[in-house]
PDB file of C-alpha atoms and ligand atoms in Angstrom:
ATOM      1  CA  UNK Y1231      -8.573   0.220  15.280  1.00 89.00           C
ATOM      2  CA  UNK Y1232      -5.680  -1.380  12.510  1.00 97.00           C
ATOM      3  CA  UNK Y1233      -2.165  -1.128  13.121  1.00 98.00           C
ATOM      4  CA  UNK Y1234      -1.316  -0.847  10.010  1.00 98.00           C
ATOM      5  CA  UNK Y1235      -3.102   0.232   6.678  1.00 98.00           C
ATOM      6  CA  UNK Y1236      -2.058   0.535   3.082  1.00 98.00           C
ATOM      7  CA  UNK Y1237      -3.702   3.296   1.364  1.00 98.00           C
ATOM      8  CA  UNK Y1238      -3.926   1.805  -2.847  1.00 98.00           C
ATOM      9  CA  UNK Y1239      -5.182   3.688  -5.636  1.00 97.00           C
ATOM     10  CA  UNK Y1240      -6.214   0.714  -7.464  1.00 95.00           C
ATOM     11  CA  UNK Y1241      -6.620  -2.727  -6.293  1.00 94.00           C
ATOM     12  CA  UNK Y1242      -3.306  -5.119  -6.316  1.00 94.00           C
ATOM     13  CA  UNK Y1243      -1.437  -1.803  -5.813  1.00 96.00           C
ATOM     14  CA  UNK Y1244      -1.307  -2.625  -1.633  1.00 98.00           C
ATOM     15  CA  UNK Y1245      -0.478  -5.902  -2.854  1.00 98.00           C
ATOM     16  CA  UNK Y1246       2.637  -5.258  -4.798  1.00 96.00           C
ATOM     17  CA  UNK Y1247       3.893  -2.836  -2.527  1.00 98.00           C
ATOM     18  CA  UNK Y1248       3.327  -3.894   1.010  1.00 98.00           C
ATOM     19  CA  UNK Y1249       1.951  -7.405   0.822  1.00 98.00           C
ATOM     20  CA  UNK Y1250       4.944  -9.283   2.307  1.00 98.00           C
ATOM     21  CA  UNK Y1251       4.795  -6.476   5.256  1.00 98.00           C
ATOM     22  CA  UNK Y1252       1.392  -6.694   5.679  1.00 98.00           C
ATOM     23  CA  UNK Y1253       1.662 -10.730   5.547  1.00 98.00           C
ATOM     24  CA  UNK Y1254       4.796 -10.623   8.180  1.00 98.00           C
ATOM     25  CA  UNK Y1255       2.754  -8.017  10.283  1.00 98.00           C
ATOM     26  CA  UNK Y1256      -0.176 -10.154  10.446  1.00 98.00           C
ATOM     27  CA  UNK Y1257       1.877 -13.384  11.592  1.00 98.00           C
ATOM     28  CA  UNK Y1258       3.320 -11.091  14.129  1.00 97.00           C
ATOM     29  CA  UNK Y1259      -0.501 -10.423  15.626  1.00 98.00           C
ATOM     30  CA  UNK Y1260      -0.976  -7.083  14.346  1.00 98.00           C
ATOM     31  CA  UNK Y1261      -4.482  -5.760  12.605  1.00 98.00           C
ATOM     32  CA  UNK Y1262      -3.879  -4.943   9.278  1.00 98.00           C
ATOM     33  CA  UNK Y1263      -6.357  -3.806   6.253  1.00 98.00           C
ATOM     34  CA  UNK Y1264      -6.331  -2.179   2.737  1.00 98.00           C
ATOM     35  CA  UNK Y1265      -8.292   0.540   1.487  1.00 98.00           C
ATOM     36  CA  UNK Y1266      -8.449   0.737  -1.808  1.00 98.00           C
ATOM     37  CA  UNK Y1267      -9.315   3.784  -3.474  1.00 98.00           C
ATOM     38  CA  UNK Y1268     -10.591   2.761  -6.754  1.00 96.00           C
ATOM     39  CA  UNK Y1269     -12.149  -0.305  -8.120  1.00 93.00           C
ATOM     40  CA  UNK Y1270      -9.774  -0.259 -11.527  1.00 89.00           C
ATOM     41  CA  UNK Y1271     -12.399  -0.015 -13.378  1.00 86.00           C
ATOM     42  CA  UNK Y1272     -10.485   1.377 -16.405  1.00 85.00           C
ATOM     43  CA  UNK Y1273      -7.772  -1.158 -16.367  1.00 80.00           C
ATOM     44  CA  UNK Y1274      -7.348  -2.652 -19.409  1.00 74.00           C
ATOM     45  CA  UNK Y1275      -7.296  -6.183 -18.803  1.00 76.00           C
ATOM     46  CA  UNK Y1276     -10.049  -7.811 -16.263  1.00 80.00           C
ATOM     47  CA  UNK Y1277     -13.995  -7.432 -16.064  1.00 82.00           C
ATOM     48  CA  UNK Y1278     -14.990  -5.656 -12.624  1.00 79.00           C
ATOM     49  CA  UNK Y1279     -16.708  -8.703 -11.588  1.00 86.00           C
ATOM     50  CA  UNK Y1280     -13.158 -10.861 -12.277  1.00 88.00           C
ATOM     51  CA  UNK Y1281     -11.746  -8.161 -10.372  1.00 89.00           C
ATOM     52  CA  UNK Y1282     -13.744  -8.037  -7.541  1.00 92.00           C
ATOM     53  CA  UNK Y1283     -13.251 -11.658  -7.268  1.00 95.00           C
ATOM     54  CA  UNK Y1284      -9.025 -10.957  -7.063  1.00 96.00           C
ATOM     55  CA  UNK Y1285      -9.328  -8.869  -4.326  1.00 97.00           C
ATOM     56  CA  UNK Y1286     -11.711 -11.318  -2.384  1.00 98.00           C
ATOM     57  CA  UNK Y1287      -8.940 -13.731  -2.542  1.00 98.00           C
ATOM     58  CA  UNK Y1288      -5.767 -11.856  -2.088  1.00 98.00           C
ATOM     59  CA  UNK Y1289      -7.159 -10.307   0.929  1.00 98.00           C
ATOM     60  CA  UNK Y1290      -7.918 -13.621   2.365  1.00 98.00           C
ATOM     61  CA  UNK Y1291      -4.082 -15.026   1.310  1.00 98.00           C
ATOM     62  CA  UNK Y1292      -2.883 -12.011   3.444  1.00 98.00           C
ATOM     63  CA  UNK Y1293      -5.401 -12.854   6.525  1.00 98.00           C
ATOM     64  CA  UNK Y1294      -6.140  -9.005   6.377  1.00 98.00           C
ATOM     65  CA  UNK Y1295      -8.753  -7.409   9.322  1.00 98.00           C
ATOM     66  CA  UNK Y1296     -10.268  -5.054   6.920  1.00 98.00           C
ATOM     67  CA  UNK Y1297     -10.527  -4.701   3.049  1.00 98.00           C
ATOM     68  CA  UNK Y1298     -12.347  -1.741   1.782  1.00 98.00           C
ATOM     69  CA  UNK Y1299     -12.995   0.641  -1.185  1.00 97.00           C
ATOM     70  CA  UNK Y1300     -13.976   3.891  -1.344  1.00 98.00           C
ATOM     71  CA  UNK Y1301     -15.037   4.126  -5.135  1.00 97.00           C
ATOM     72  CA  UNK Y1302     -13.617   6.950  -5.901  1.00 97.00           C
ATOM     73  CA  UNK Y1303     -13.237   7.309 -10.001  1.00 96.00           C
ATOM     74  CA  UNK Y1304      -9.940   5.346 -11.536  1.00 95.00           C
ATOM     75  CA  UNK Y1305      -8.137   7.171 -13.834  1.00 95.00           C
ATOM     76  CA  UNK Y1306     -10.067  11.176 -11.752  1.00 97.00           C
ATOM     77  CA  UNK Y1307      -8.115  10.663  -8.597  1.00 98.00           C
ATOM     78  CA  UNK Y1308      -7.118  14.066  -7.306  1.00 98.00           C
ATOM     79  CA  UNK Y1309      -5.881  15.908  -4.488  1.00 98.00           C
ATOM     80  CA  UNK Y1310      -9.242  18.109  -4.442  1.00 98.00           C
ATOM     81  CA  UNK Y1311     -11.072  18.651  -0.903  1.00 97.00           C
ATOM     82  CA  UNK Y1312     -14.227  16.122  -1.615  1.00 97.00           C
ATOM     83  CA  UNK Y1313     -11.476  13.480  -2.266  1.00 98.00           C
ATOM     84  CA  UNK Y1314      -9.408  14.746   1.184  1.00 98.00           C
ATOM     85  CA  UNK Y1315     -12.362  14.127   2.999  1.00 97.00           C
ATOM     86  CA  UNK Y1316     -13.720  10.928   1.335  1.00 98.00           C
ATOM     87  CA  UNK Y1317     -10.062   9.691   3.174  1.00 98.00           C
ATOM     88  CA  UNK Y1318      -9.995  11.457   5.990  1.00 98.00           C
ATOM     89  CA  UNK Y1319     -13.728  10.130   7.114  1.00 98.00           C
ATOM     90  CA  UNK Y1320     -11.851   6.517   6.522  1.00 98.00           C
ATOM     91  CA  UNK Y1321      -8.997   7.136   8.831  1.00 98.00           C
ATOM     92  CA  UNK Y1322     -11.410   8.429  11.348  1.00 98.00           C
ATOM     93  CA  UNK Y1323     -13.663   5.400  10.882  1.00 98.00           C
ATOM     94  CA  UNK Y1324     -10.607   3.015  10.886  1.00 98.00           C
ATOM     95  CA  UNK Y1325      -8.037   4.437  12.964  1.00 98.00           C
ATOM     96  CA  UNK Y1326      -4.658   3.183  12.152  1.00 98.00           C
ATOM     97  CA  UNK Y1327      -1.554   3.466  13.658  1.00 98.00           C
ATOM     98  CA  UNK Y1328       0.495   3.288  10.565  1.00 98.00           C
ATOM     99  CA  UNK Y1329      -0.661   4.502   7.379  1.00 98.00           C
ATOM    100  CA  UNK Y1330       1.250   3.146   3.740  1.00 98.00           C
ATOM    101  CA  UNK Y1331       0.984   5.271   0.793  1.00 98.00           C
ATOM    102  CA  UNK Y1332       2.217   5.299  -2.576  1.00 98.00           C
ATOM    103  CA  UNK Y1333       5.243   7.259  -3.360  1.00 98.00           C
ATOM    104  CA  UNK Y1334       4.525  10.680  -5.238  1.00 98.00           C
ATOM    105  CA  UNK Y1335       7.295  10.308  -7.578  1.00 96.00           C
ATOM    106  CA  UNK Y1336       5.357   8.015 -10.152  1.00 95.00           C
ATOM    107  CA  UNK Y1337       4.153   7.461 -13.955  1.00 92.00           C
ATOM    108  CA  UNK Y1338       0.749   6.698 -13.339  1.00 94.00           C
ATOM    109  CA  UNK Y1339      -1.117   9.984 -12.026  1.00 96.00           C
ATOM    110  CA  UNK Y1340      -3.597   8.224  -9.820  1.00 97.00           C
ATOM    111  CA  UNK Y1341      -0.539   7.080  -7.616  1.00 97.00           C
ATOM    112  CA  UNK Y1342       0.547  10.521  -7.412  1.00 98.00           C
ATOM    113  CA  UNK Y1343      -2.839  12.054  -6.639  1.00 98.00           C
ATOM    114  CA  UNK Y1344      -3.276   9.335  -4.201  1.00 98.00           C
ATOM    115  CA  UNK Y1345       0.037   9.900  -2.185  1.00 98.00           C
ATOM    116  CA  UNK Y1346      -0.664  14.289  -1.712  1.00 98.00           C
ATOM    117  CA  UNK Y1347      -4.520  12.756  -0.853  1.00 98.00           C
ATOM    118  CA  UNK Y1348      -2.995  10.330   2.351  1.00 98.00           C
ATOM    119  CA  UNK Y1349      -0.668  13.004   3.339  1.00 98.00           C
ATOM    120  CA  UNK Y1350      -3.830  15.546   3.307  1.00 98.00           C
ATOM    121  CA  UNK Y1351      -5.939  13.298   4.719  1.00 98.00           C
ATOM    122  CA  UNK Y1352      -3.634  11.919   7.543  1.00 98.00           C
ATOM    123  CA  UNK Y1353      -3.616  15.288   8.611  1.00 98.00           C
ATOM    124  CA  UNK Y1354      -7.434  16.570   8.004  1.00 98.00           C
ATOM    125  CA  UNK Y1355      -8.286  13.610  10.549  1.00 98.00           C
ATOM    126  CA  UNK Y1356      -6.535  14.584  13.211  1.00 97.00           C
ATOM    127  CA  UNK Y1357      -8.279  18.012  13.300  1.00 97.00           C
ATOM    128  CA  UNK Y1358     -10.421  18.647  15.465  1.00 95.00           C
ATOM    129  CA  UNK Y1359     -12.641  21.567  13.648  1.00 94.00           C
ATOM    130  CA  UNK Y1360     -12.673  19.830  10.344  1.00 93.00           C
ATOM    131  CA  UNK Y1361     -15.892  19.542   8.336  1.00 93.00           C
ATOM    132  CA  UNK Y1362     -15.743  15.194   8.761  1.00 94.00           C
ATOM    133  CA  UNK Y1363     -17.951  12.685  10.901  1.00 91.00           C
ATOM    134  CA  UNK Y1364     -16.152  10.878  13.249  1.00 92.00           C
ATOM    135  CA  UNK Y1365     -13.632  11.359  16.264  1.00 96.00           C
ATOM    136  CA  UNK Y1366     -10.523  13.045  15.672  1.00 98.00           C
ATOM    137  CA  UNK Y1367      -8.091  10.547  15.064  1.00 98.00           C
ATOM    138  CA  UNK Y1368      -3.751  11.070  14.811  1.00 98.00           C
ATOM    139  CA  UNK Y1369      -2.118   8.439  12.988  1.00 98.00           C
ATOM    140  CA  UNK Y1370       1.328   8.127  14.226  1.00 97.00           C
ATOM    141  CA  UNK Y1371       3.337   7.540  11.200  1.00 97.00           C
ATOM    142  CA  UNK Y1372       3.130   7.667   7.394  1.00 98.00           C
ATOM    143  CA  UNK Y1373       5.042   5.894   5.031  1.00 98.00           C
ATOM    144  CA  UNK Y1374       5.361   5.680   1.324  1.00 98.00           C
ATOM    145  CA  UNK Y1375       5.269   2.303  -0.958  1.00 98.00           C
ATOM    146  CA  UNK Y1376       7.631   2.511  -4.020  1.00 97.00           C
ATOM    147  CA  UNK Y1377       6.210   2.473  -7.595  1.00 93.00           C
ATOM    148  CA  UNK Y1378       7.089   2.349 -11.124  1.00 87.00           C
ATOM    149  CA  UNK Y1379       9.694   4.877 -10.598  1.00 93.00           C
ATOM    150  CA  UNK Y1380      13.456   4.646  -8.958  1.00 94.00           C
ATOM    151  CA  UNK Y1381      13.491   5.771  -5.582  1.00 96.00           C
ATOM    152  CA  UNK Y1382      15.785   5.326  -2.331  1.00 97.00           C
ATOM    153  CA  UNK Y1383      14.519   3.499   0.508  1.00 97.00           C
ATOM    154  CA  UNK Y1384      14.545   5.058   4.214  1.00 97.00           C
ATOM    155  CA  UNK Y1385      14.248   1.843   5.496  1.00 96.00           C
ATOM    156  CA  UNK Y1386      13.735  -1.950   4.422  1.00 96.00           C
ATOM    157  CA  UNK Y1387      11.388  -4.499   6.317  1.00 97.00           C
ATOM    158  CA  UNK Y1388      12.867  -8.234   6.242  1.00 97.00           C
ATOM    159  CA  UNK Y1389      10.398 -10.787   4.418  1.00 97.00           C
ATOM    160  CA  UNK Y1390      11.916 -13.545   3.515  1.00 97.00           C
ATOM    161  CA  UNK Y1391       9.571 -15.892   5.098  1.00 98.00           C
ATOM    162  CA  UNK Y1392       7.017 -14.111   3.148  1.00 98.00           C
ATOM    163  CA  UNK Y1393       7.551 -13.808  -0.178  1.00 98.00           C
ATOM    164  CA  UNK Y1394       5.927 -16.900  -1.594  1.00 98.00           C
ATOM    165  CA  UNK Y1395       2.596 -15.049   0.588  1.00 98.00           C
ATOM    166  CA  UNK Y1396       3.404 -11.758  -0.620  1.00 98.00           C
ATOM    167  CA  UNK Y1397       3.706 -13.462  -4.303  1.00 97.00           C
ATOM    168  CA  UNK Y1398       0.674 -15.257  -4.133  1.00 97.00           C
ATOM    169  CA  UNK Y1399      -1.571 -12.388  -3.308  1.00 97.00           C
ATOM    170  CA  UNK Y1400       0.085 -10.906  -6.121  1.00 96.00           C
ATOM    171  CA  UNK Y1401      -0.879 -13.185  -8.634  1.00 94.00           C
ATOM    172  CA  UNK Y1402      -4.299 -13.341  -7.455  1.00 95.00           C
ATOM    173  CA  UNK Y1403      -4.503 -10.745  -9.568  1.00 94.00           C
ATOM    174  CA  UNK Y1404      -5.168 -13.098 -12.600  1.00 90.00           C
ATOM    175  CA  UNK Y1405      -6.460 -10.238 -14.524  1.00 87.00           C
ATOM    176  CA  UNK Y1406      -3.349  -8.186 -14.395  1.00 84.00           C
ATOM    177  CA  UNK Y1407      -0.357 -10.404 -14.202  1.00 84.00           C
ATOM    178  CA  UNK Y1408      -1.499 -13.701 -16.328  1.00 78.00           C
ATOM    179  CA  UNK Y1409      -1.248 -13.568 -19.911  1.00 71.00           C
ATOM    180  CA  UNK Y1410      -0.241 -10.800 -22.214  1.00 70.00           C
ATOM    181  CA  UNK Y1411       1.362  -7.861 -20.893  1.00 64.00           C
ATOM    182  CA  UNK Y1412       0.122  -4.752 -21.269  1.00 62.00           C
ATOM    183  CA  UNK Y1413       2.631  -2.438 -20.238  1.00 67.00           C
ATOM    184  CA  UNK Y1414       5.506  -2.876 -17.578  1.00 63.00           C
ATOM    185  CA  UNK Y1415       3.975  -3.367 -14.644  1.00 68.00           C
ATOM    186  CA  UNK Y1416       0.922  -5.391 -16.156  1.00 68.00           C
ATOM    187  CA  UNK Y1417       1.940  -8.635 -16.702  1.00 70.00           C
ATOM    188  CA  UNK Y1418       4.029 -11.556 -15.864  1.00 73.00           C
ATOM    189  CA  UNK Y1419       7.332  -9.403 -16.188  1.00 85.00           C
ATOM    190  CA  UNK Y1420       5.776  -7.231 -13.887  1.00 86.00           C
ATOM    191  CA  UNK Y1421       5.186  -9.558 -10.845  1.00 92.00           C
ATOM    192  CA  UNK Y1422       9.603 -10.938 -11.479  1.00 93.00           C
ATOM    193  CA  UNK Y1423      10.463  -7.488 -11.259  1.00 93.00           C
ATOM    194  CA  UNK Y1424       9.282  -6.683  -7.996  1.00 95.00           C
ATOM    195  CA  UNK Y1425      10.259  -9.675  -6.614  1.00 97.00           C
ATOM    196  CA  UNK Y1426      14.052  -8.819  -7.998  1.00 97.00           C
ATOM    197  CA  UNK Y1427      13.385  -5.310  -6.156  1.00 97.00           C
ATOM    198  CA  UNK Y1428      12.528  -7.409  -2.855  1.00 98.00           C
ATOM    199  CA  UNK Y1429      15.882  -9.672  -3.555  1.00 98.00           C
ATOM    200  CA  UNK Y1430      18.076  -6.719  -4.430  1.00 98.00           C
ATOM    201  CA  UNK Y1431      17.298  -4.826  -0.893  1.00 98.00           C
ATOM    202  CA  UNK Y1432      17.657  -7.854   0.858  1.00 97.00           C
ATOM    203  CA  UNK Y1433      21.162  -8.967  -0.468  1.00 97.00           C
ATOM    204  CA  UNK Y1434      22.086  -5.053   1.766  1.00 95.00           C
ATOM    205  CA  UNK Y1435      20.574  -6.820   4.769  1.00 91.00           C
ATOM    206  CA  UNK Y1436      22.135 -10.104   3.935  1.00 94.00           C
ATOM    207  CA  UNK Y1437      18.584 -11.717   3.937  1.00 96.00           C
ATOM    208  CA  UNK Y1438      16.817 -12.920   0.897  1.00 97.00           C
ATOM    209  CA  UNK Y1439      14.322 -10.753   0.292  1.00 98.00           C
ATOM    210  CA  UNK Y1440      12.838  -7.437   1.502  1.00 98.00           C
ATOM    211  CA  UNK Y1441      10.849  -5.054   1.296  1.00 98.00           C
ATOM    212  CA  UNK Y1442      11.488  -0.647   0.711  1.00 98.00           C
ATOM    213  CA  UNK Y1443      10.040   2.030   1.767  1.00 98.00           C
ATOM    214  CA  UNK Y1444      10.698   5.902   2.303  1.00 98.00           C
ATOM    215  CA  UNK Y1445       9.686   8.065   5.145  1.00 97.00           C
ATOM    216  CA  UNK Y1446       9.409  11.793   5.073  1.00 95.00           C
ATOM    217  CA  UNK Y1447      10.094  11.795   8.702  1.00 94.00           C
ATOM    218  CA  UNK Y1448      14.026  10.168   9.515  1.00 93.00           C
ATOM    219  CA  UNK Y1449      13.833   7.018  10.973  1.00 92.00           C
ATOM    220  CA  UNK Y1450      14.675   5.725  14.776  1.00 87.00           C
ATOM    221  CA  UNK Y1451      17.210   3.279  14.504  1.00 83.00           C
ATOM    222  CA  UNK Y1452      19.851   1.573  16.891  1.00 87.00           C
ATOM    223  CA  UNK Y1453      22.981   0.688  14.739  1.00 83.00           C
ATOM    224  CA  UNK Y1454      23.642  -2.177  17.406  1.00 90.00           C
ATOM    225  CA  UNK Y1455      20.122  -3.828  17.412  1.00 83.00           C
ATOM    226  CA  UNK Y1456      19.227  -6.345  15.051  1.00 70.00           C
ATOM    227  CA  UNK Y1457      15.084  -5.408  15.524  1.00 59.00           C
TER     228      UNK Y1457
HETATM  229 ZN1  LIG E2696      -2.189   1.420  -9.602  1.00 72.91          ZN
END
């Protein structure tokens, strides 16, 4: 049972969007993991073995409960019903509470494929009559990471204390963000520009740095409360 898990298409995705919640989560005693759903293996910077390695590492700078893949192809993700209930038999397996997943609103169609496949499978788990192994299992919330396209966040998550964690795990990811850049999000430019995003939603909280993300669902908030 995890309290919280990010659903990535591609390892370092969890990373960029969630690591400083997942780091502040952790520090807080919560169980926390990241499936990845791909091994990136048509990237174009990085040898799978290099990769591997990055994801050994940034798991263990996070002090993540769980790290796991479920090899699904990079670059075929789709919302098709093997795929559904490749996830759904995870959830089941891993029962979180809270369940991250990319935003659907992005360039890269993996991300997209991957955020209609955590909404289906969120919901294929908790059925009792579908064709899956495993207990029925309800997670109580899903959220959605932000990616390479503008968005407006439902709510923000205070890390300030983490984001020297949440940029290390990041740039674990020698492969991607050392050296050359490949494209906007691959490379050192890349890794500054979310860490502006995290500084630009925290100068609205009047904290350093934190960290978006929208719900489908509105939020519970208490104007009064600081929590
Ligand atoms: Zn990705």
């Amino acid at each position: 049972m995890l309290d919280l898990l990010v659903v990535a298409p591609h390892p370092d995705d969890g990373e960029l969007g969630c690591g400083g919640t997942l780091a502040r989560a952790k520090a807080e005693g919560l169980t926390t993991g990241i499936l990845d759903l791909t091994r990136g293996e048509m990237g174009s910077k990085g040898s799978a073995e290099e990769r591997a390695r990055e994801v050994v590492e940034a798991s263990r700078i996070l002090g993540l409960d769980f790290r796991g893949n479920l090899e699904l192809p990079d670059g075929g993700l789709m919302d098709v019903p093997e795929q559904r209930l490749r996830l759904a038999e995870a959830l089941r397996r891993l029962r979180p509470r809270i369940v991250f997943a990319p935003l659907e609103a992005d360039r890269h169609p993996d991300h997209t494929a991957a955020s209609r496949l955590a909404v289906a499978a969120v919901h294929l788990a908790g059925l009792r009559k579908a064709p899956l192994e495993g207990e029925p299992h309800r997670v109580e919330r899903l959220f959605f990471y932000p990616g390479n396209h503008p968005f407006t966040p439902s709510f923000l998550v205070k890390i300030s204390a983490f984001i020297d964690r949440w940029e290390q795990a990041v740039l674990a990811y020698k492969s991607q963000f050392a050296g050359e850049a490949v494209s906007e999000t691959v490379g050192p430019k890349g890794v500054e520009a979310r860490k502006a995003l995290r500084r630009h939603f925290g100068n609205y909280l009047g904290v350093d740095y934190a960290e978006p993300f929208v719900s489908p669902l509105p939020v519970l908030y208490t104007p009064w409360s600081r929590a």
